[in-house]
mmCIF file of C-alpha atoms in Angstrom:
data_model
loop_
_atom_site.group_PDB
_atom_site.id
_atom_site.type_symbol
_atom_site.label_atom_id
_atom_site.label_comp_id
_atom_site.label_asym_id
_atom_site.label_seq_id
_atom_site.Cartn_x
_atom_site.Cartn_y
_atom_site.Cartn_z
ATOM 1 C CA UNK A 1 41.930 11.567 -70.251
ATOM 2 C CA UNK A 2 38.386 10.294 -70.317
ATOM 3 C CA UNK A 3 35.735 12.952 -70.234
ATOM 4 C CA UNK A 4 34.161 13.622 -66.889
ATOM 5 C CA UNK A 5 30.589 14.762 -66.277
ATOM 6 C CA UNK A 6 29.396 17.810 -68.230
ATOM 7 C CA UNK A 7 28.758 19.790 -65.051
ATOM 8 C CA UNK A 8 29.202 18.949 -61.393
ATOM 9 C CA UNK A 9 27.385 20.154 -58.308
ATOM 10 C CA UNK A 10 30.134 20.234 -55.675
ATOM 11 C CA UNK A 11 29.251 20.493 -52.001
ATOM 12 C CA UNK A 12 31.831 21.198 -49.326
ATOM 13 C CA UNK A 13 33.300 23.601 -46.743
ATOM 14 C CA UNK A 14 34.569 26.962 -48.046
ATOM 15 C CA UNK A 15 36.732 29.473 -46.221
ATOM 16 C CA UNK A 16 35.269 31.211 -43.201
ATOM 17 C CA UNK A 17 34.241 34.586 -44.612
ATOM 18 C CA UNK A 18 34.675 36.385 -41.274
ATOM 19 C CA UNK A 19 38.019 34.813 -40.391
ATOM 20 C CA UNK A 20 39.832 33.044 -43.280
ATOM 21 C CA UNK A 21 42.643 32.033 -40.906
ATOM 22 C CA UNK A 22 40.320 29.450 -39.304
ATOM 23 C CA UNK A 23 40.954 27.030 -42.133
ATOM 24 C CA UNK A 24 41.292 23.404 -41.060
ATOM 25 C CA UNK A 25 42.347 20.579 -43.341
ATOM 26 C CA UNK A 26 38.963 19.893 -45.024
ATOM 27 C CA UNK A 27 38.551 23.560 -45.953
ATOM 28 C CA UNK A 28 42.044 23.716 -47.431
ATOM 29 C CA UNK A 29 41.442 20.487 -49.360
ATOM 30 C CA UNK A 30 38.093 21.667 -50.731
ATOM 31 C CA UNK A 31 39.367 25.106 -51.721
ATOM 32 C CA UNK A 32 42.253 23.401 -53.510
ATOM 33 C CA UNK A 33 39.803 21.086 -55.251
ATOM 34 C CA UNK A 34 37.853 24.085 -56.583
ATOM 35 C CA UNK A 35 41.046 25.629 -57.965
ATOM 36 C CA UNK A 36 41.884 22.380 -59.749
ATOM 37 C CA UNK A 37 38.430 22.224 -61.330
ATOM 38 C CA UNK A 38 39.020 25.737 -62.639
ATOM 39 C CA UNK A 39 42.460 24.743 -63.899
ATOM 40 C CA UNK A 40 40.947 21.802 -65.792
ATOM 41 C CA UNK A 41 38.089 23.942 -67.182
ATOM 42 C CA UNK A 42 35.434 21.826 -65.441
ATOM 43 C CA UNK A 43 32.004 23.421 -65.142
ATOM 44 C CA UNK A 44 30.405 23.322 -61.705
ATOM 45 C CA UNK A 45 27.906 24.780 -59.281
ATOM 46 C CA UNK A 46 29.043 25.087 -55.686
ATOM 47 C CA UNK A 47 27.362 24.857 -52.274
ATOM 48 C CA UNK A 48 29.190 25.919 -49.108
ATOM 49 C CA UNK A 49 28.756 23.616 -46.077
ATOM 50 C CA UNK A 50 30.860 25.666 -43.655
ATOM 51 C CA UNK A 51 28.322 26.359 -40.898
ATOM 52 C CA UNK A 52 30.318 29.421 -39.780
ATOM 53 C CA UNK A 53 29.109 31.132 -42.953
ATOM 54 C CA UNK A 54 25.424 30.761 -41.962
ATOM 55 C CA UNK A 55 23.322 32.314 -39.202
ATOM 56 C CA UNK A 56 23.040 29.104 -37.193
ATOM 57 C CA UNK A 57 23.173 25.334 -37.585
ATOM 58 C CA UNK A 58 19.468 24.877 -38.302
ATOM 59 C CA UNK A 59 19.323 27.569 -40.962
ATOM 60 C CA UNK A 60 22.532 26.193 -42.480
ATOM 61 C CA UNK A 61 21.059 22.743 -43.130
ATOM 62 C CA UNK A 62 17.773 24.150 -44.426
ATOM 63 C CA UNK A 63 19.667 26.498 -46.718
ATOM 64 C CA UNK A 64 21.983 23.730 -47.946
ATOM 65 C CA UNK A 65 19.046 21.401 -48.642
ATOM 66 C CA UNK A 66 17.252 23.925 -50.844
ATOM 67 C CA UNK A 67 20.479 24.850 -52.593
ATOM 68 C CA UNK A 68 21.014 21.210 -53.506
ATOM 69 C CA UNK A 69 17.434 20.971 -54.718
ATOM 70 C CA UNK A 70 17.784 23.925 -57.072
ATOM 71 C CA UNK A 71 21.475 23.879 -58.017
ATOM 72 C CA UNK A 72 21.396 20.255 -59.188
ATOM 73 C CA UNK A 73 19.578 21.486 -62.289
ATOM 74 C CA UNK A 74 21.856 21.273 -65.298
ATOM 75 C CA UNK A 75 24.353 19.085 -63.432
ATOM 76 C CA UNK A 76 24.922 15.432 -64.243
ATOM 77 C CA UNK A 77 26.744 14.627 -61.008
ATOM 78 C CA UNK A 78 26.435 15.612 -57.325
ATOM 79 C CA UNK A 79 29.730 15.433 -55.413
ATOM 80 C CA UNK A 80 29.835 15.806 -51.616
ATOM 81 C CA UNK A 81 33.144 16.565 -49.869
ATOM 82 C CA UNK A 82 32.773 16.195 -46.120
ATOM 83 C CA UNK A 83 34.495 15.315 -42.857
ATOM 84 C CA UNK A 84 31.630 15.390 -40.341
ATOM 85 C CA UNK A 85 28.185 15.915 -41.858
ATOM 86 C CA UNK A 86 28.452 13.274 -44.574
ATOM 87 C CA UNK A 87 25.765 11.133 -42.918
ATOM 88 C CA UNK A 88 23.150 13.900 -43.004
ATOM 89 C CA UNK A 89 24.070 15.332 -46.387
ATOM 90 C CA UNK A 90 24.834 11.903 -47.832
ATOM 91 C CA UNK A 91 21.229 10.804 -47.397
ATOM 92 C CA UNK A 92 20.038 14.062 -48.958
ATOM 93 C CA UNK A 93 22.152 13.770 -52.108
ATOM 94 C CA UNK A 94 21.273 10.094 -52.543
ATOM 95 C CA UNK A 95 17.570 10.971 -52.242
ATOM 96 C CA UNK A 96 17.802 13.887 -54.690
ATOM 97 C CA UNK A 97 20.080 11.925 -57.005
ATOM 98 C CA UNK A 98 17.531 9.113 -57.299
ATOM 99 C CA UNK A 99 14.624 11.487 -57.935
ATOM 100 C CA UNK A 100 16.393 13.578 -60.572
ATOM 101 C CA UNK A 101 18.530 10.746 -61.996
ATOM 102 C CA UNK A 102 21.878 12.225 -61.069
ATOM 103 C CA UNK A 103 24.987 10.222 -60.299
ATOM 104 C CA UNK A 104 26.434 10.890 -56.860
ATOM 105 C CA UNK A 105 29.739 10.618 -55.033
ATOM 106 C CA UNK A 106 31.134 11.253 -51.575
ATOM 107 C CA UNK A 107 34.703 12.204 -50.816
ATOM 108 C CA UNK A 108 35.164 11.546 -47.112
ATOM 109 C CA UNK A 109 37.895 13.524 -45.361
ATOM 110 C CA UNK A 110 39.609 11.945 -42.366
ATOM 111 C CA UNK A 111 40.104 8.375 -41.198
ATOM 112 C CA UNK A 112 37.777 8.088 -38.196
ATOM 113 C CA UNK A 113 34.917 6.703 -40.301
ATOM 114 C CA UNK A 114 36.049 3.136 -39.702
ATOM 115 C CA UNK A 115 35.642 3.625 -35.936
ATOM 116 C CA UNK A 116 32.180 5.069 -36.555
ATOM 117 C CA UNK A 117 31.274 1.942 -38.491
ATOM 118 C CA UNK A 118 32.786 -0.572 -36.048
ATOM 119 C CA UNK A 119 31.901 1.031 -32.727
ATOM 120 C CA UNK A 120 28.617 2.862 -33.267
ATOM 121 C CA UNK A 121 25.222 1.647 -32.168
ATOM 122 C CA UNK A 122 23.179 -0.384 -34.636
ATOM 123 C CA UNK A 123 21.154 2.528 -36.089
ATOM 124 C CA UNK A 124 24.165 4.731 -36.837
ATOM 125 C CA UNK A 125 26.045 1.795 -38.353
ATOM 126 C CA UNK A 126 23.041 0.950 -40.529
ATOM 127 C CA UNK A 127 22.758 4.545 -41.756
ATOM 128 C CA UNK A 128 26.462 4.639 -42.645
ATOM 129 C CA UNK A 129 26.235 1.305 -44.465
ATOM 130 C CA UNK A 130 23.142 2.515 -46.334
ATOM 131 C CA UNK A 131 24.917 5.685 -47.510
ATOM 132 C CA UNK A 132 28.137 3.970 -48.567
ATOM 133 C CA UNK A 133 26.308 1.188 -50.399
ATOM 134 C CA UNK A 134 23.866 3.510 -52.237
ATOM 135 C CA UNK A 135 26.292 6.230 -53.287
ATOM 136 C CA UNK A 136 27.517 5.698 -56.848
ATOM 137 C CA UNK A 137 31.178 6.406 -56.148
ATOM 138 C CA UNK A 138 33.008 6.621 -52.844
ATOM 139 C CA UNK A 139 36.384 8.316 -52.304
ATOM 140 C CA UNK A 140 38.293 7.692 -49.088
ATOM 141 C CA UNK A 141 41.466 9.200 -47.742
ATOM 142 C CA UNK A 142 43.538 6.120 -46.910
ATOM 143 C CA UNK A 143 44.245 2.798 -48.609
ATOM 144 C CA UNK A 144 43.276 0.991 -45.421
ATOM 145 C CA UNK A 145 39.789 2.520 -45.588
ATOM 146 C CA UNK A 146 39.473 1.683 -49.279
ATOM 147 C CA UNK A 147 40.279 -1.972 -48.576
ATOM 148 C CA UNK A 148 37.703 -2.095 -45.775
ATOM 149 C CA UNK A 149 34.773 -0.277 -47.404
ATOM 150 C CA UNK A 150 35.212 -1.705 -50.902
ATOM 151 C CA UNK A 151 33.388 -4.745 -49.506
ATOM 152 C CA UNK A 152 30.331 -2.495 -49.158
ATOM 153 C CA UNK A 153 30.780 -0.521 -52.375
ATOM 154 C CA UNK A 154 33.019 -1.856 -55.151
ATOM 155 C CA UNK A 155 33.290 1.662 -56.617
ATOM 156 C CA UNK A 156 35.467 2.812 -53.726
ATOM 157 C CA UNK A 157 38.683 4.623 -54.592
ATOM 158 C CA UNK A 158 41.690 6.197 -52.936
ATOM 159 C CA UNK A 159 41.699 10.011 -52.951
ATOM 160 C CA UNK A 160 44.453 11.108 -50.572
ATOM 161 C CA UNK A 161 45.039 14.595 -49.313
ATOM 162 C CA UNK A 162 46.657 16.310 -52.253
ATOM 163 C CA UNK A 163 48.465 19.538 -52.967
ATOM 164 C CA UNK A 164 50.011 21.437 -55.841
ATOM 165 C CA UNK A 165 53.702 22.245 -55.733
ATOM 166 C CA UNK A 166 53.286 26.009 -55.471
ATOM 167 C CA UNK A 167 56.948 26.656 -54.586
ATOM 168 C CA UNK A 168 59.854 24.906 -56.270
ATOM 169 C CA UNK A 169 62.406 24.472 -53.465
ATOM 170 C CA UNK A 170 66.142 24.840 -53.829
ATOM 171 C CA UNK A 171 67.675 21.408 -53.312
ATOM 172 C CA UNK A 172 69.637 20.174 -51.528
ATOM 173 C CA UNK A 173 68.209 21.938 -48.486
ATOM 174 C CA UNK A 174 70.570 22.751 -45.622
ATOM 175 C CA UNK A 175 69.933 21.665 -42.041
ATOM 176 C CA UNK A 176 69.934 24.408 -39.423
ATOM 177 C CA UNK A 177 67.932 22.773 -36.596
ATOM 178 C CA UNK A 178 64.722 24.644 -37.486
ATOM 179 C CA UNK A 179 61.576 22.691 -36.549
ATOM 180 C CA UNK A 180 57.988 23.822 -37.034
ATOM 181 C CA UNK A 181 54.442 22.838 -36.043
ATOM 182 C CA UNK A 182 51.557 24.099 -38.202
ATOM 183 C CA UNK A 183 48.047 23.004 -37.196
ATOM 184 C CA UNK A 184 45.319 23.718 -34.651
ATOM 185 C CA UNK A 185 46.845 24.322 -31.235
ATOM 186 C CA UNK A 186 45.077 21.690 -29.143
ATOM 187 C CA UNK A 187 46.197 18.854 -26.876
ATOM 188 C CA UNK A 188 45.428 16.063 -29.352
ATOM 189 C CA UNK A 189 47.918 17.528 -31.827
ATOM 190 C CA UNK A 190 50.730 16.755 -29.376
ATOM 191 C CA UNK A 191 51.386 20.291 -28.161
ATOM 192 C CA UNK A 192 52.232 19.129 -24.611
ATOM 193 C CA UNK A 193 54.781 16.674 -25.987
ATOM 194 C CA UNK A 194 56.392 19.353 -28.157
ATOM 195 C CA UNK A 195 56.709 21.668 -25.148
ATOM 196 C CA UNK A 196 58.174 18.944 -22.913
ATOM 197 C CA UNK A 197 60.593 17.926 -25.652
ATOM 198 C CA UNK A 198 61.682 21.538 -26.189
ATOM 199 C CA UNK A 199 62.705 21.769 -22.539
ATOM 200 C CA UNK A 200 65.167 18.914 -23.120
ATOM 201 C CA UNK A 201 66.861 20.630 -26.068
ATOM 202 C CA UNK A 202 69.538 23.272 -26.003
ATOM 203 C CA UNK A 203 69.091 26.742 -27.460
ATOM 204 C CA UNK A 204 70.649 25.768 -30.796
ATOM 205 C CA UNK A 205 67.266 24.274 -31.736
ATOM 206 C CA UNK A 206 64.395 26.395 -33.008
ATOM 207 C CA UNK A 207 60.826 25.153 -32.524
ATOM 208 C CA UNK A 208 58.115 27.466 -33.816
ATOM 209 C CA UNK A 209 54.380 26.874 -33.459
ATOM 210 C CA UNK A 210 51.782 28.273 -35.861
ATOM 211 C CA UNK A 211 48.030 27.866 -35.701
ATOM 212 C CA UNK A 212 44.833 29.115 -34.077
ATOM 213 C CA UNK A 213 44.530 28.291 -30.371
ATOM 214 C CA UNK A 214 41.466 26.197 -29.560
ATOM 215 C CA UNK A 215 42.424 25.132 -26.038
ATOM 216 C CA UNK A 216 42.209 27.493 -23.083
ATOM 217 C CA UNK A 217 45.309 25.893 -21.568
ATOM 218 C CA UNK A 218 47.516 27.503 -24.202
ATOM 219 C CA UNK A 219 48.235 31.215 -24.296
ATOM 220 C CA UNK A 220 51.048 33.319 -25.687
ATOM 221 C CA UNK A 221 52.281 33.817 -22.128
ATOM 222 C CA UNK A 222 52.274 30.050 -21.560
ATOM 223 C CA UNK A 223 54.476 29.418 -24.587
ATOM 224 C CA UNK A 224 56.915 32.138 -23.498
ATOM 225 C CA UNK A 225 57.713 30.049 -20.417
ATOM 226 C CA UNK A 226 59.155 27.286 -22.592
ATOM 227 C CA UNK A 227 61.777 26.761 -25.309
ATOM 228 C CA UNK A 228 59.273 27.313 -28.150
ATOM 229 C CA UNK A 229 57.903 30.325 -29.996
ATOM 230 C CA UNK A 230 54.197 30.786 -30.721
ATOM 231 C CA UNK A 231 53.674 32.877 -33.854
ATOM 232 C CA UNK A 232 49.892 32.957 -34.283
ATOM 233 C CA UNK A 233 47.774 31.564 -37.091
ATOM 234 C CA UNK A 234 48.784 31.570 -40.739
ATOM 235 C CA UNK A 235 46.511 32.458 -43.620
ATOM 236 C CA UNK A 236 46.154 29.534 -46.016
ATOM 237 C CA UNK A 237 47.939 31.445 -48.777
ATOM 238 C CA UNK A 238 50.965 32.056 -46.555
ATOM 239 C CA UNK A 239 51.531 28.526 -45.252
ATOM 240 C CA UNK A 240 53.881 27.318 -47.986
ATOM 241 C CA UNK A 241 56.103 30.384 -47.960
ATOM 242 C CA UNK A 242 56.495 30.230 -44.189
ATOM 243 C CA UNK A 243 56.976 26.450 -44.185
ATOM 244 C CA UNK A 244 59.852 26.830 -46.645
ATOM 245 C CA UNK A 245 61.833 28.622 -43.935
ATOM 246 C CA UNK A 246 62.145 25.455 -41.825
ATOM 247 C CA UNK A 247 63.934 22.101 -41.961
ATOM 248 C CA UNK A 248 61.552 19.587 -40.350
ATOM 249 C CA UNK A 249 57.799 19.511 -39.646
ATOM 250 C CA UNK A 250 56.560 18.260 -36.257
ATOM 251 C CA UNK A 251 53.109 16.712 -35.855
ATOM 252 C CA UNK A 252 52.955 14.326 -32.870
ATOM 253 C CA UNK A 253 49.145 13.975 -33.016
ATOM 254 C CA UNK A 254 47.045 11.424 -31.179
ATOM 255 C CA UNK A 255 44.780 10.938 -34.222
ATOM 256 C CA UNK A 256 45.067 11.935 -37.887
ATOM 257 C CA UNK A 257 44.080 10.997 -41.399
ATOM 258 C CA UNK A 258 46.588 12.064 -44.028
ATOM 259 C CA UNK A 259 47.784 15.385 -42.565
ATOM 260 C CA UNK A 260 47.839 18.064 -45.232
ATOM 261 C CA UNK A 261 50.859 19.688 -43.634
ATOM 262 C CA UNK A 262 52.882 16.519 -44.288
ATOM 263 C CA UNK A 263 51.998 16.626 -47.980
ATOM 264 C CA UNK A 264 52.879 20.319 -48.117
ATOM 265 C CA UNK A 265 56.198 19.589 -46.418
ATOM 266 C CA UNK A 266 56.985 16.893 -48.986
ATOM 267 C CA UNK A 267 56.323 19.331 -51.829
ATOM 268 C CA UNK A 268 59.149 21.466 -50.439
ATOM 269 C CA UNK A 269 61.466 18.549 -49.755
ATOM 270 C CA UNK A 270 60.963 18.849 -45.987
ATOM 271 C CA UNK A 271 60.994 15.610 -43.940
ATOM 272 C CA UNK A 272 58.662 15.117 -40.989
ATOM 273 C CA UNK A 273 58.400 13.767 -37.456
ATOM 274 C CA UNK A 274 54.908 12.313 -36.957
ATOM 275 C CA UNK A 275 53.136 9.697 -34.883
ATOM 276 C CA UNK A 276 52.897 6.087 -36.080
ATOM 277 C CA UNK A 277 49.136 6.080 -36.617
ATOM 278 C CA UNK A 278 47.676 3.717 -39.222
ATOM 279 C CA UNK A 279 46.918 6.382 -41.884
ATOM 280 C CA UNK A 280 50.225 8.177 -41.389
ATOM 281 C CA UNK A 281 52.228 4.970 -41.748
ATOM 282 C CA UNK A 282 50.902 4.778 -45.318
ATOM 283 C CA UNK A 283 52.574 8.018 -46.325
ATOM 284 C CA UNK A 284 55.820 8.141 -44.314
ATOM 285 C CA UNK A 285 58.815 5.961 -45.142
ATOM 286 C CA UNK A 286 60.687 5.571 -41.839
ATOM 287 C CA UNK A 287 64.123 7.234 -41.845
ATOM 288 C CA UNK A 288 63.673 8.051 -45.540
ATOM 289 C CA UNK A 289 60.980 10.747 -45.702
ATOM 290 C CA UNK A 290 60.524 11.156 -41.964
ATOM 291 C CA UNK A 291 60.526 9.542 -38.539
ATOM 292 C CA UNK A 292 57.570 7.782 -36.926
ATOM 293 C CA UNK A 293 57.151 7.967 -33.145
ATOM 294 C CA UNK A 294 54.595 6.603 -30.714
ATOM 295 C CA UNK A 295 51.820 8.993 -29.617
ATOM 296 C CA UNK A 296 52.480 10.810 -26.309
ATOM 297 C CA UNK A 297 56.129 9.698 -26.180
ATOM 298 C CA UNK A 298 58.281 12.694 -25.303
ATOM 299 C CA UNK A 299 61.393 10.521 -25.253
ATOM 300 C CA UNK A 300 60.862 9.326 -28.837
ATOM 301 C CA UNK A 301 60.104 12.875 -29.972
ATOM 302 C CA UNK A 302 63.345 14.171 -28.455
ATOM 303 C CA UNK A 303 65.347 11.328 -30.011
ATOM 304 C CA UNK A 304 63.741 11.955 -33.413
ATOM 305 C CA UNK A 305 64.583 15.656 -33.279
ATOM 306 C CA UNK A 306 68.182 14.865 -32.308
ATOM 307 C CA UNK A 307 68.455 12.224 -35.056
ATOM 308 C CA UNK A 308 68.620 14.843 -37.803
ATOM 309 C CA UNK A 309 72.050 16.195 -38.656
ATOM 310 C CA UNK A 310 73.938 17.688 -41.575
ATOM 311 C CA UNK A 311 74.971 14.235 -42.815
ATOM 312 C CA UNK A 312 71.556 12.506 -43.057
ATOM 313 C CA UNK A 313 69.336 15.490 -43.717
ATOM 314 C CA UNK A 314 70.085 15.978 -47.415
ATOM 315 C CA UNK A 315 69.029 12.460 -48.476
ATOM 316 C CA UNK A 316 65.847 12.558 -46.375
ATOM 317 C CA UNK A 317 64.973 15.917 -47.896
ATOM 318 C CA UNK A 318 65.384 14.581 -51.437
ATOM 319 C CA UNK A 319 63.306 11.481 -50.583
ATOM 320 C CA UNK A 320 60.521 13.692 -49.221
ATOM 321 C CA UNK A 321 60.579 15.775 -52.407
ATOM 322 C CA UNK A 322 60.173 12.663 -54.592
ATOM 323 C CA UNK A 323 57.459 11.243 -52.315
ATOM 324 C CA UNK A 324 55.241 14.215 -53.145
ATOM 325 C CA UNK A 325 54.563 12.827 -56.621
ATOM 326 C CA UNK A 326 52.022 10.424 -55.041
ATOM 327 C CA UNK A 327 49.985 13.377 -53.775
ATOM 328 C CA UNK A 328 50.176 15.765 -56.699
ATOM 329 C CA UNK A 329 46.793 17.414 -57.302
ATOM 330 C CA UNK A 330 47.031 17.366 -61.099
ATOM 331 C CA UNK A 331 47.303 13.579 -61.191
ATOM 332 C CA UNK A 332 44.615 12.888 -58.598
ATOM 333 C CA UNK A 333 42.017 15.287 -60.050
ATOM 334 C CA UNK A 334 42.249 13.553 -63.427
ATOM 335 C CA UNK A 335 41.629 10.193 -61.788
ATOM 336 C CA UNK A 336 38.678 11.661 -59.878
ATOM 337 C CA UNK A 337 37.049 13.028 -63.024
ATOM 338 C CA UNK A 338 37.500 9.721 -64.846
ATOM 339 C CA UNK A 339 35.951 7.732 -62.004
ATOM 340 C CA UNK A 340 32.807 9.818 -61.618
#
């Protein structure tokens, strides 16, 4: 492996110190990234961008700015990992990188950036183009985004959501009609569709829902009225162990990048039922590692759930297990270090 930078300043969202269970995808990805740097003996300084760990939004940005200014000392590279504030912090690291002659990179979580570029007003589009063209290296989550933005910056690379295989599953897995949803409990994740689908299934099916509730429509009492079980939020360290108790992951979202829960499911040899969104279609092989359905289609969700049986489940499970190799953290972190 080529040597990476001597020391990196990494900037991204850390766990919520008051409530670690409120850990969305970007936090999980960034915390995993830190662990991989430690595993590869990479030296780094770190700056937390999780605004929940600061007094308020204003003080957070002021604090982050001065941390970048001082913590860049002794580092040869500044690496920003962001889902939402990459436009604000991107300009800052480019500015500081130019002054102090540091190389810079952005790893953008999520896939909505292309809509920001295509649909935003002229000023916002110009700012985004400025950042992506002036950053030294750009890492994007999907191959579709890489193809699009490589026209702006030729040093644009694919860095998918990645995981480490923390549990070695026992294969072949057996099918016992156990389905699970693990994510934020909000409408856009397809919760209504899961509930409607559950009402069309008999009691031999188990559908469990895990995740923090961020929509006032959903309560524990509400879920008790339907053929699903709500089991609260999982701590990040407990997700894999709990996931290993199920057969199929459900995620009928209206919008997604590369869902981390899909990658985690693959690591355990668990196939998935997910919506046929552009990013997701890059990582799911239909009827091999999972089933793709149209967003908001209860009928397709029910049919997908009923498709699985004891005869076809074993091969789909093994395919999912092999598919994980594309998203193994060890391989992707080495490529990242070589490219920066």
